[in-house]
PDB file of C-alpha atoms in Angstrom:
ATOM      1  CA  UNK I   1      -2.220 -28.949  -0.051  1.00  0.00           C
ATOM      2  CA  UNK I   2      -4.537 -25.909   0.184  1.00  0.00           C
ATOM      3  CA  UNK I   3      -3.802 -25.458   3.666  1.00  0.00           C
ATOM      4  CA  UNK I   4      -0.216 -25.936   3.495  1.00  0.00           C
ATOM      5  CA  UNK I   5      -0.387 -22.584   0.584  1.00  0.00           C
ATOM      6  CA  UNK I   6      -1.969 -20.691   2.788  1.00  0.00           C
ATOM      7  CA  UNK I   7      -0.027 -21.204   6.150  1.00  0.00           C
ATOM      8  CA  UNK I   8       2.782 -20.234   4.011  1.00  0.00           C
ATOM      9  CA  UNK I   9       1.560 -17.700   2.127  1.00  0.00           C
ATOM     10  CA  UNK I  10      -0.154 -16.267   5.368  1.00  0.00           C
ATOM     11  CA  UNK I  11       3.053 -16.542   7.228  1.00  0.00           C
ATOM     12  CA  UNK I  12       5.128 -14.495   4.422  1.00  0.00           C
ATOM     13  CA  UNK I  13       2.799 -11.901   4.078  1.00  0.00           C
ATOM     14  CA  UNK I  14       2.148 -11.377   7.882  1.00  0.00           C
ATOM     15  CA  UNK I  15       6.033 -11.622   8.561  1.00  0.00           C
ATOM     16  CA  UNK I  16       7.070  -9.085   5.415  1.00  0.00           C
ATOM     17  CA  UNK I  17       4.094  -6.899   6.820  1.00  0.00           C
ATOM     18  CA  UNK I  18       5.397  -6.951  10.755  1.00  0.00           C
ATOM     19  CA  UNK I  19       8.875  -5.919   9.185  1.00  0.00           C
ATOM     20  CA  UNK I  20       7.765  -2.877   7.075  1.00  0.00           C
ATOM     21  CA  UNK I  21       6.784  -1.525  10.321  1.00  0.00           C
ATOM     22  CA  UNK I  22       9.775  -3.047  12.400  1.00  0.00           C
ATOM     23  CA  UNK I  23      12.754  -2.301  10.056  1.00  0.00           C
ATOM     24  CA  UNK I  24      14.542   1.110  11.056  1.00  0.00           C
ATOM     25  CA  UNK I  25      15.956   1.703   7.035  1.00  0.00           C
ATOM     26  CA  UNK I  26      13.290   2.810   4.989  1.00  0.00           C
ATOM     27  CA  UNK I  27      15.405   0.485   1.669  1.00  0.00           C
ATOM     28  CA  UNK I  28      14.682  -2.525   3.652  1.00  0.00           C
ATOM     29  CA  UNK I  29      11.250  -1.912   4.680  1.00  0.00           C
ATOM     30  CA  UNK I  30      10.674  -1.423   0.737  1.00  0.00           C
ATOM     31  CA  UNK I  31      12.125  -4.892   0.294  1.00  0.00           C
ATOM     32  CA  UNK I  32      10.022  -6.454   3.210  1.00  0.00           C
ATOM     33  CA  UNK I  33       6.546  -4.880   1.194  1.00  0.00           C
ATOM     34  CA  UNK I  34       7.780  -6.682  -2.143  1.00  0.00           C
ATOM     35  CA  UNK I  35       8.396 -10.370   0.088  1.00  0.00           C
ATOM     36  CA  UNK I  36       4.903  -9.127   1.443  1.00  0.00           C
ATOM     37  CA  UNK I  37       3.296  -8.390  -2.240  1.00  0.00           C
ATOM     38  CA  UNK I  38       5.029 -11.760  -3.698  1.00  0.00           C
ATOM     39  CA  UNK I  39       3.312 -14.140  -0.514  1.00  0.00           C
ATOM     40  CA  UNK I  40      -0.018 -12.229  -1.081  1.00  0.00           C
ATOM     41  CA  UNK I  41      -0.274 -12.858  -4.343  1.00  0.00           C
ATOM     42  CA  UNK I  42       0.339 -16.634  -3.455  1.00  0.00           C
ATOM     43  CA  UNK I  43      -2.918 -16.401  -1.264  1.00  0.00           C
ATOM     44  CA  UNK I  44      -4.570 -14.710  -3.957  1.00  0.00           C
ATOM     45  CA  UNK I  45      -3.877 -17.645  -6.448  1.00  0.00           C
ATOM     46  CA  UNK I  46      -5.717 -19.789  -4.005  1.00  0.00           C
ATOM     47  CA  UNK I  47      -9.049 -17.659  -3.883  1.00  0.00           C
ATOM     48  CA  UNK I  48      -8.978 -18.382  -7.814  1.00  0.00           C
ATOM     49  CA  UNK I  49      -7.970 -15.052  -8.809  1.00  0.00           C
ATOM     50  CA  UNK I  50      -5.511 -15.603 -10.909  1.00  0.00           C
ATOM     51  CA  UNK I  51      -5.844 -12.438 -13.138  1.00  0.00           C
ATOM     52  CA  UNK I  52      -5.447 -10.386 -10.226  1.00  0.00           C
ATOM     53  CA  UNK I  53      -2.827 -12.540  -8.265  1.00  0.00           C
ATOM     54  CA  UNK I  54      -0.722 -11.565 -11.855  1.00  0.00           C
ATOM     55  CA  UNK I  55      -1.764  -7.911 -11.931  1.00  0.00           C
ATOM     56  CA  UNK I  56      -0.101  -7.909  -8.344  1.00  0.00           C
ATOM     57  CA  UNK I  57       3.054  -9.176  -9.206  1.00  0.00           C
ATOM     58  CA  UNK I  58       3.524  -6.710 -12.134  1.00  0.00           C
ATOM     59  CA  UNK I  59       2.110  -3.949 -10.844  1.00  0.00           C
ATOM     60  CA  UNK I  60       2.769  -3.812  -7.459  1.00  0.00           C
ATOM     61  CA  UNK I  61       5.800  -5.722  -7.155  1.00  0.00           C
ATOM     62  CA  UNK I  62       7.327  -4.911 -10.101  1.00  0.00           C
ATOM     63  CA  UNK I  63       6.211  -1.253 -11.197  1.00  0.00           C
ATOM     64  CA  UNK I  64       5.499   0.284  -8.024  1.00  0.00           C
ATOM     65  CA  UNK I  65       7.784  -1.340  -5.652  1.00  0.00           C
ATOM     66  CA  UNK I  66      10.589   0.066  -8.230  1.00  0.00           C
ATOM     67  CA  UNK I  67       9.117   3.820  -7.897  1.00  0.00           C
ATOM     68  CA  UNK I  68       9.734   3.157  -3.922  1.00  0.00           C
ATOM     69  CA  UNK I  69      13.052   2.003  -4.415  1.00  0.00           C
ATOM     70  CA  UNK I  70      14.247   4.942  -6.684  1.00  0.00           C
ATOM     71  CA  UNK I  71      12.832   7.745  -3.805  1.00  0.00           C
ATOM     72  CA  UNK I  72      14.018   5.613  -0.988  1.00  0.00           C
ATOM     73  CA  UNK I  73      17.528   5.794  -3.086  1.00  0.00           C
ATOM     74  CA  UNK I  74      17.312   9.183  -3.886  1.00  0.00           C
ATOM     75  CA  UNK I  75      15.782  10.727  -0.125  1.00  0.00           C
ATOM     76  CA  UNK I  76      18.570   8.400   1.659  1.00  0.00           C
ATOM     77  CA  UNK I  77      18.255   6.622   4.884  1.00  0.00           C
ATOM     78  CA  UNK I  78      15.914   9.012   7.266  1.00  0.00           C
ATOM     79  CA  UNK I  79      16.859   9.405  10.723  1.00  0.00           C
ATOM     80  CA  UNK I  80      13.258   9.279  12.491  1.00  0.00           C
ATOM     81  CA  UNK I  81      14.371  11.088  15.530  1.00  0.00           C
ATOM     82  CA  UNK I  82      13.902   9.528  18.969  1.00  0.00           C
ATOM     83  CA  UNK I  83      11.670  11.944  20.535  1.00  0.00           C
ATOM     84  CA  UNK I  84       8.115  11.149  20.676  1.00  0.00           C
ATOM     85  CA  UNK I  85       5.513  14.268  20.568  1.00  0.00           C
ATOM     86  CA  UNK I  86       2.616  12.484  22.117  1.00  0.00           C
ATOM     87  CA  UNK I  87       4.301  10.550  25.184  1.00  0.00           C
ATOM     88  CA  UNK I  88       3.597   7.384  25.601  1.00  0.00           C
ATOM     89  CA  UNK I  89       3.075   6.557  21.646  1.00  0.00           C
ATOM     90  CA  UNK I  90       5.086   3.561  21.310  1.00  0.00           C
ATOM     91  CA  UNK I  91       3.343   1.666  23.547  1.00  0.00           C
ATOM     92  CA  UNK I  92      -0.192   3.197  23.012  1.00  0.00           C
ATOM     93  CA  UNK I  93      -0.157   2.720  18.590  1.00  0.00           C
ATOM     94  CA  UNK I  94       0.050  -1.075  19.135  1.00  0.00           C
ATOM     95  CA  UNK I  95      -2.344  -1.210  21.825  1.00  0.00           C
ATOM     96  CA  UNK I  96      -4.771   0.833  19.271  1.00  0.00           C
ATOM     97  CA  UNK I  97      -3.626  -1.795  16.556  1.00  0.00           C
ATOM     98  CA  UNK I  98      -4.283  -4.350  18.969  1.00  0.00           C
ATOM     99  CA  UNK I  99      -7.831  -2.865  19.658  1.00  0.00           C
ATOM    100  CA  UNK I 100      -8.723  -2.293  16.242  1.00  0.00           C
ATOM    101  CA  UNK I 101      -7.649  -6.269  15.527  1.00  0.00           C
ATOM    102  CA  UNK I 102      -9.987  -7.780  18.396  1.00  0.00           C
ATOM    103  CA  UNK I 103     -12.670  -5.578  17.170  1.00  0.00           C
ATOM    104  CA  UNK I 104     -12.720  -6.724  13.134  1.00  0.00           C
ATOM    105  CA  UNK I 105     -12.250 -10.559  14.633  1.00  0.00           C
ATOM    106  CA  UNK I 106     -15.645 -10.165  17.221  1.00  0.00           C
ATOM    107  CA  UNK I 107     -17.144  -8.366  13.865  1.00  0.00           C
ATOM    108  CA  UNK I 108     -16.075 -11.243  11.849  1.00  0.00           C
ATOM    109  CA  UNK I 109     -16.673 -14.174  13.693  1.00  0.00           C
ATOM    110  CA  UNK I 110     -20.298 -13.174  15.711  1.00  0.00           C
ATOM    111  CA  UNK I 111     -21.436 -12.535  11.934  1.00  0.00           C
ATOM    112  CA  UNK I 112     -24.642 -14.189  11.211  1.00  0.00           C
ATOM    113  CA  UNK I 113     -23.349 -14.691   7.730  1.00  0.00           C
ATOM    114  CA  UNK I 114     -23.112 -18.524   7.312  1.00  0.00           C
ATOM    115  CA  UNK I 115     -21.789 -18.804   3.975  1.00  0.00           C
ATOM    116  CA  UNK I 116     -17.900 -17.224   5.525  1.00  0.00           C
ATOM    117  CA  UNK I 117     -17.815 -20.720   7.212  1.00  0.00           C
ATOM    118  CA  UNK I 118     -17.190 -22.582   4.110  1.00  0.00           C
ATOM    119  CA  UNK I 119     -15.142 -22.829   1.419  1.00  0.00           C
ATOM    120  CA  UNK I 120     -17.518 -20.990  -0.979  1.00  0.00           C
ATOM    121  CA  UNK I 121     -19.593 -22.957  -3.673  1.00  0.00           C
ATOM    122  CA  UNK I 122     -18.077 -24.641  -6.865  1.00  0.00           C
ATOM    123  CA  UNK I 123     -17.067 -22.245  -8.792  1.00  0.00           C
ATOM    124  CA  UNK I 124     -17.148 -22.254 -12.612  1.00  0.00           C
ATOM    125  CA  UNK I 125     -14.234 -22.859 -15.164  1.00  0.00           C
ATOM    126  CA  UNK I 126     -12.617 -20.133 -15.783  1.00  0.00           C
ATOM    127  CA  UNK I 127     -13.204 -17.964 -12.550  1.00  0.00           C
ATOM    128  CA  UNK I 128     -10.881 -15.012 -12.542  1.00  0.00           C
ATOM    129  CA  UNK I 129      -9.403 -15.848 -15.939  1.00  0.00           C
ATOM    130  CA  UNK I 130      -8.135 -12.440 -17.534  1.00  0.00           C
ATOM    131  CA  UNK I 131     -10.836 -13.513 -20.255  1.00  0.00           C
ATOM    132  CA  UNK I 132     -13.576 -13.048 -17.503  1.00  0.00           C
ATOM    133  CA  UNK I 133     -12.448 -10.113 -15.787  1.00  0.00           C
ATOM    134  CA  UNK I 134     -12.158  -7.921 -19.293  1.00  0.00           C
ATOM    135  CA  UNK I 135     -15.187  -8.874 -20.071  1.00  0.00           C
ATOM    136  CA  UNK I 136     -16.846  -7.797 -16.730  1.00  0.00           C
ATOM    137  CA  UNK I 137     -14.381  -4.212 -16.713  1.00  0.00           C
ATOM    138  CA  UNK I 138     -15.643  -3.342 -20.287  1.00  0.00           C
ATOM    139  CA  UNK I 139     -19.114  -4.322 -20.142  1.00  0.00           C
ATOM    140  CA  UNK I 140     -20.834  -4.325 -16.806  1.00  0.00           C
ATOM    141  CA  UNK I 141     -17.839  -1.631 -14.489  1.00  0.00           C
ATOM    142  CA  UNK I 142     -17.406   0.244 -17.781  1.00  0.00           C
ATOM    143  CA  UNK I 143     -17.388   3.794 -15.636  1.00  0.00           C
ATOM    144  CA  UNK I 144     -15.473   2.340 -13.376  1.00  0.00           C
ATOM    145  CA  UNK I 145     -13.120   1.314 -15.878  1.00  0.00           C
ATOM    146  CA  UNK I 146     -12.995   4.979 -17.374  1.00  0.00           C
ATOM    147  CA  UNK I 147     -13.186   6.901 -14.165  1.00  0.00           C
ATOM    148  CA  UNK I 148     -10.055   4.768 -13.365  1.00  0.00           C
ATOM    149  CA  UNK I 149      -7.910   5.523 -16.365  1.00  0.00           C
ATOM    150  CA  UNK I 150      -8.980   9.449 -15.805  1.00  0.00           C
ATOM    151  CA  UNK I 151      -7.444   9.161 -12.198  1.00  0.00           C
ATOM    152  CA  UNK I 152      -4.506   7.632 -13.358  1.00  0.00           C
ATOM    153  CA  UNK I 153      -3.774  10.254 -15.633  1.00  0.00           C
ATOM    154  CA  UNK I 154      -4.514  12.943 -13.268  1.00  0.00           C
ATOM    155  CA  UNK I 155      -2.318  11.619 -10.711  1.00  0.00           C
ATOM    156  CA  UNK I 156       0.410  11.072 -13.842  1.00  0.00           C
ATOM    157  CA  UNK I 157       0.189  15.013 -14.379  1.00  0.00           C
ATOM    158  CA  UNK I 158       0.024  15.930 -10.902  1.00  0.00           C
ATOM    159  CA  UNK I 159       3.234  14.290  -9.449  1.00  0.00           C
ATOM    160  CA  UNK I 160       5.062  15.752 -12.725  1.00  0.00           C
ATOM    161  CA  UNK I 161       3.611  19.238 -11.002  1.00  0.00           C
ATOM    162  CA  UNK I 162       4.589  17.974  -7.950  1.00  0.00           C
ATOM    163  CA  UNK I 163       8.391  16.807  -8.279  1.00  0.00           C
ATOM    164  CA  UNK I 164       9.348  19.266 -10.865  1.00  0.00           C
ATOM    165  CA  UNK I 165      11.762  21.734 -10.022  1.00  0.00           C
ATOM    166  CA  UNK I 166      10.431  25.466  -9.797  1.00  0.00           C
ATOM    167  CA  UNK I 167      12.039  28.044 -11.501  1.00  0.00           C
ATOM    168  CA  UNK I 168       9.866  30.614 -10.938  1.00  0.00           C
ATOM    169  CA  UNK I 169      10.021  32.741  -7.210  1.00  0.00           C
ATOM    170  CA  UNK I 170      13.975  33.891  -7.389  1.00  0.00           C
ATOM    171  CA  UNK I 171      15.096  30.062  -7.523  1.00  0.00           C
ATOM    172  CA  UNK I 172      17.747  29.826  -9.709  1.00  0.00           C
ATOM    173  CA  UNK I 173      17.369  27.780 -12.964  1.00  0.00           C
ATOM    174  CA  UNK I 174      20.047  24.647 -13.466  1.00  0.00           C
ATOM    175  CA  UNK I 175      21.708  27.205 -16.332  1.00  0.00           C
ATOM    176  CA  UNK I 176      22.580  30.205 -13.640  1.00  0.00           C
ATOM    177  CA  UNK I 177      23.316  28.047 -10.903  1.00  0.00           C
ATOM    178  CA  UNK I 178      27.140  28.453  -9.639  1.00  0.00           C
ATOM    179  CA  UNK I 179      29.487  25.399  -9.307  1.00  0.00           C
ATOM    180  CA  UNK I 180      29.494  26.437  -5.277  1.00  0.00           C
ATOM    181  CA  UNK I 181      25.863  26.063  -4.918  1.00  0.00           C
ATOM    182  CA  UNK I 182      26.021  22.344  -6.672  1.00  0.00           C
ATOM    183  CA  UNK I 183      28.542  21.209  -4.382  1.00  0.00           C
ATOM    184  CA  UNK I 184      26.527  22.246  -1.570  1.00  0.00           C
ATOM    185  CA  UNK I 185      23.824  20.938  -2.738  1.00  0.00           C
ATOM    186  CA  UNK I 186      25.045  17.438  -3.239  1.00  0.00           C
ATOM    187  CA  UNK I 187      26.994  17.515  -0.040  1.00  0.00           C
ATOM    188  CA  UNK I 188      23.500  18.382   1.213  1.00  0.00           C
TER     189      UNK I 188
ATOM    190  CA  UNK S   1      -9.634 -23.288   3.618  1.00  0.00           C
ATOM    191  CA  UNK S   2     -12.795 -21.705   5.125  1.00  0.00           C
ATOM    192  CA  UNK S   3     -13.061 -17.666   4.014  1.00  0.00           C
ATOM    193  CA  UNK S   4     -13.054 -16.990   7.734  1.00  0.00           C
ATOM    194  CA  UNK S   5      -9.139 -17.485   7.734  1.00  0.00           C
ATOM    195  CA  UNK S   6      -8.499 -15.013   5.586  1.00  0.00           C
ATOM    196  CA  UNK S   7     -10.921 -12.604   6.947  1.00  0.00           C
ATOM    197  CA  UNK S   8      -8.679 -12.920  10.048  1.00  0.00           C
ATOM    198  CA  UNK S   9      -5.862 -12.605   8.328  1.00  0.00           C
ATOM    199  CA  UNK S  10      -6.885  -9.700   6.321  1.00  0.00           C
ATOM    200  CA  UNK S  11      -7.633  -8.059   9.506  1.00  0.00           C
ATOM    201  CA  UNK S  12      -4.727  -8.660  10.878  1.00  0.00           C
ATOM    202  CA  UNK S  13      -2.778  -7.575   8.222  1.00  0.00           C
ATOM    203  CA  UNK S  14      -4.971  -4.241   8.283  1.00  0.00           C
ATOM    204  CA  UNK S  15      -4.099  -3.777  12.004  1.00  0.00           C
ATOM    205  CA  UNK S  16      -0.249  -4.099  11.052  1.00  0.00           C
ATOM    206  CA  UNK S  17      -0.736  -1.337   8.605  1.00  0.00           C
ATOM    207  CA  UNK S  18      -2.610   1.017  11.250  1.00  0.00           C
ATOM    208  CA  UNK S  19       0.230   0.473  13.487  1.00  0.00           C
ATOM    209  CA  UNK S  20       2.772   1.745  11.749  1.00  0.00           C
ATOM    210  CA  UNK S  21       0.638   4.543  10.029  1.00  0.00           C
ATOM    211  CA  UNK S  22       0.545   5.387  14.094  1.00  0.00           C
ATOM    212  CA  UNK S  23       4.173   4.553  15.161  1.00  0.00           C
ATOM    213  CA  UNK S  24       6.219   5.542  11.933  1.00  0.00           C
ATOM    214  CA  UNK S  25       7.515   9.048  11.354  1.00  0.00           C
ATOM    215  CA  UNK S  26       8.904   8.977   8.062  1.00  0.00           C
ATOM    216  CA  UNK S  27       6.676   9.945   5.421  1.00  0.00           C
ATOM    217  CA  UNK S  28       7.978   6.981   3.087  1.00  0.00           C
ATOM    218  CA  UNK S  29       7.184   4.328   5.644  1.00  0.00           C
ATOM    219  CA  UNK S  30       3.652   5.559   6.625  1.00  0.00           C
ATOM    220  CA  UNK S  31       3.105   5.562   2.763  1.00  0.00           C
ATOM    221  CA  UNK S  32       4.439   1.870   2.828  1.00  0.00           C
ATOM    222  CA  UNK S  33       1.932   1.607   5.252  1.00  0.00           C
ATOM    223  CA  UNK S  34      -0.846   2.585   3.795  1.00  0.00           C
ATOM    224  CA  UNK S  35      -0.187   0.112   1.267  1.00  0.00           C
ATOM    225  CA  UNK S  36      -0.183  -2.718   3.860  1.00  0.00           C
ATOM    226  CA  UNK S  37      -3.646  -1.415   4.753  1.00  0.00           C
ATOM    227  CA  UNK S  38      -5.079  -1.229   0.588  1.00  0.00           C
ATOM    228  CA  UNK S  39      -3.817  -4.586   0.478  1.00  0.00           C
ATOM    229  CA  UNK S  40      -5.562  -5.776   3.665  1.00  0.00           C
ATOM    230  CA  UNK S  41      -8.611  -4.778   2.367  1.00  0.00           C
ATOM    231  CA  UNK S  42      -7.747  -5.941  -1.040  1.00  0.00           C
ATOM    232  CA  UNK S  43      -7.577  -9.573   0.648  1.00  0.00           C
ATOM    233  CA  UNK S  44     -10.815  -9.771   2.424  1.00  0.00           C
ATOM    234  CA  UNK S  45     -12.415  -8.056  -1.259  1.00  0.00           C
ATOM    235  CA  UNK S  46     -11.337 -11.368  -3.163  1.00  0.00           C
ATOM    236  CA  UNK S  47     -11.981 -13.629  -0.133  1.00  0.00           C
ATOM    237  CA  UNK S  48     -15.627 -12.292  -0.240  1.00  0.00           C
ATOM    238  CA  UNK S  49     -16.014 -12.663  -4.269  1.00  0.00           C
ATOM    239  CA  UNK S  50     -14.692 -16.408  -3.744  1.00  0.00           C
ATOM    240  CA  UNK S  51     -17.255 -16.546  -1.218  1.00  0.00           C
ATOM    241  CA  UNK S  52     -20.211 -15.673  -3.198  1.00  0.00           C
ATOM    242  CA  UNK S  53     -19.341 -17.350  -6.147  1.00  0.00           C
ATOM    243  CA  UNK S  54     -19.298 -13.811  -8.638  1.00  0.00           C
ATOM    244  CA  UNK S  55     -16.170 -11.971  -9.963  1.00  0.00           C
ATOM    245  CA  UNK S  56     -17.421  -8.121  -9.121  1.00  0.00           C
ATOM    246  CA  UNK S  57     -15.300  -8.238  -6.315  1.00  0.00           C
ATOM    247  CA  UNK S  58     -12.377  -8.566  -8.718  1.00  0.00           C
ATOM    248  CA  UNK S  59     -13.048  -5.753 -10.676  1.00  0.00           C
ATOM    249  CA  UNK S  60     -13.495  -3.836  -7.130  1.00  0.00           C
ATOM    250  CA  UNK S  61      -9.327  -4.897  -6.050  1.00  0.00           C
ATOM    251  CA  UNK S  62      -8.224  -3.688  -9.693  1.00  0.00           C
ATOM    252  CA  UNK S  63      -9.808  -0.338  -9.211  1.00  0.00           C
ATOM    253  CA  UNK S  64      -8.456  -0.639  -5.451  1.00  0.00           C
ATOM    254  CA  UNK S  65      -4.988  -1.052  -7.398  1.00  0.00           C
ATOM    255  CA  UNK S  66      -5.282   1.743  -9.660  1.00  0.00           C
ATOM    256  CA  UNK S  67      -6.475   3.813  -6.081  1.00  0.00           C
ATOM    257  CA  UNK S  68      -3.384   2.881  -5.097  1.00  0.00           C
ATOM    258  CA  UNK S  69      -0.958   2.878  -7.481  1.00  0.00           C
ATOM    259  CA  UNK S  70      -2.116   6.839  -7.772  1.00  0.00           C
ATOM    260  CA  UNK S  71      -1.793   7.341  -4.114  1.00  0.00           C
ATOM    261  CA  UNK S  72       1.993   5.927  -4.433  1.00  0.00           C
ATOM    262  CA  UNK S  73       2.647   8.919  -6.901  1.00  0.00           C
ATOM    263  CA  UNK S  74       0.968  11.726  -5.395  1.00  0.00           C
ATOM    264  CA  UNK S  75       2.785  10.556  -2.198  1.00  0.00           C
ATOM    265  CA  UNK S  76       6.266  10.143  -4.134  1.00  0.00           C
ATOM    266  CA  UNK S  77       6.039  13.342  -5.806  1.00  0.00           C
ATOM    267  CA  UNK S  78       5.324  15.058  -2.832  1.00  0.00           C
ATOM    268  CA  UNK S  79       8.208  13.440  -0.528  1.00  0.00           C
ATOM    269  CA  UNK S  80      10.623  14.579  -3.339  1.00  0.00           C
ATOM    270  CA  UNK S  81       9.099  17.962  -3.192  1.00  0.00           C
ATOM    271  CA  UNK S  82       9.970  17.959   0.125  1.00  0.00           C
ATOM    272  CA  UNK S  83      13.115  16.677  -0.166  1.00  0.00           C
ATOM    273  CA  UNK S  84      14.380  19.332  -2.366  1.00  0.00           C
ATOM    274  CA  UNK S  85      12.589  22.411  -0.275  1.00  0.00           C
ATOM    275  CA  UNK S  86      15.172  20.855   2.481  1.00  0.00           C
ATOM    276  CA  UNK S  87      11.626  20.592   4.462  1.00  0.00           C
ATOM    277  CA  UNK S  88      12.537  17.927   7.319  1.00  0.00           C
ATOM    278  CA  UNK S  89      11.148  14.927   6.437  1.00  0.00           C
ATOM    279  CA  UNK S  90       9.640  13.719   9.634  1.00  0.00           C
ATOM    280  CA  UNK S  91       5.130  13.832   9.911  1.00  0.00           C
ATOM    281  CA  UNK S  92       5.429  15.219  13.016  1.00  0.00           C
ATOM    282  CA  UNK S  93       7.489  18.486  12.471  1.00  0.00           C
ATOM    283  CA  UNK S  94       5.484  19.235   9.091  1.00  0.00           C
ATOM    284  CA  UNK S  95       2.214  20.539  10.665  1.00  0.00           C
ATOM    285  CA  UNK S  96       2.063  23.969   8.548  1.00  0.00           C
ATOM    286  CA  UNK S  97      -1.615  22.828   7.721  1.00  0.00           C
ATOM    287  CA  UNK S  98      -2.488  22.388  11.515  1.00  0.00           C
ATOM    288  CA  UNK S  99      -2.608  26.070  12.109  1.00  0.00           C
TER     289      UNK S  99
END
């Protein structure tokens, strides 16, 4: 049963993964990372982390994945022009891929750690419960936990720096703007 | 299911990710991308805590979340930035920090 989870869960994951990089329309490679969040999550349920499988499914495929959708909505499909500036870079980013794949299985499998060979020991009731994990965050990672919530809010402030519209430096301000320059720029 | 399996598979995954960080020119993809990669790594984190039997390495992928999920809105905010400077929209052609 275990097995059959992670085959499939491996094989959604892999395949929503292969088509984020395949797809040409940035909308649909969106869709391919939620299929991709969704199996993962699947495989996360059977490492016993269940608190986390759930944060991944609200956070990442919910929350996150619908931030993506609005600025994939609101850039509009991107033509990625054909020309390549480094020649030869379709065919020399998967052989790098490729490379870097061969070289995490060697460091992987010649490890002389013997305990990756097994399933892992019994684990205790209640492994990865949301219980357990609050109780670690707010006791034992409690900076971690804070340092956390002050990036967060950083990176809350700064995109709200970042995507606002200037009005300083001669733009002009949605008030002074002439019904001309609208229509070019939403034919633009 | 032996951790080794999904130490292969989180590598894998991770390799998918670097390969179209590489091959991908639109800055929305190669931020995709990255995600693949966070994830990857997010993978072998909880393969690793199942592995030892202890639950720090679930406290490391939430922080690895929260890494990300602020990553996701830098990123954002910046490609809309863009978008409305009419910059093109391509990481090859933006190379004003290269000098």
């Amino acid at each position: 049963m275990e097995e059959v989870v992670f085959f499939a869960g491996s094989i959604g994951a892999l395949g929503g993964a292969i088509a984020v990089v395949a797809l040409r329309n940035p909308f649909y490679s969106v869709l391919a990372l939620v299929v991709h969040l969704v199996a993962l999550a699947g495989l996360f349920l059977t490492l016993h982390a269940e608190f986390i499988a759930a944060a991944q499914v609200v956070v990442y495929a919910g929350a996150v994945m619908v931030l993506y959708v609005f600025v994939a909505a609101y850039v509009g499909g991107v033509e990625e022009p054909e020309w390549e500036p480094i020649s030869g870079q379709k065919f020399l980013a998967p052989v790098l891929a490729a490379a870097l794949f061969v070289e995490f299985s060697i460091a992987i499998l010649g490890t002389s750690l013997k305990a990756i060979g097994d399933e892992g020991p019994t684990i205790p009731l209640g492994f990865g419960s949301p219980e357990a994990i609050g109780t670690l965050m707010l006791e034992r990672f409690l900076i971690a936990f804070e340092a956390a919530s002050i990036l967060l809010l950083i990176a809350a402030v700064g995109a709200v720096v970042l995507a606002a519209r200037k009005r300083q430096d001669g733009e002009p301000t949605s008030s002074t703007r002439t019904p001309g320059r609208e229509a070019e720029e939403v034919a633009g | 299911m032996a951790i080794e399996w999904y130490l292969v598979l989180s590598a894998l995954l991770f390799a998918t990710g670097a390969a179209g960080v590489l091959l991908r020119r639109s800055p929305l993809v190669v931020l995709l991308c990255l995600e693949l990669m966070l994830n990857a790594g997010n993978l072998a984190l909880l393969a690793f805590a199942r592995s030892t039997g202890t639950q720090d390495g679930h406290v490391f992928a939430l922080v690895v979340m929260v890494v990300a999920a602020c990553e996701v809105v830098v990123g954002l905010g910046l490609i809309v930035a863009m978008f409305r400077r009419r910059l093109p929209l391509n990481v090859d052609e933006l190379r004003g920090l290269k000098g």
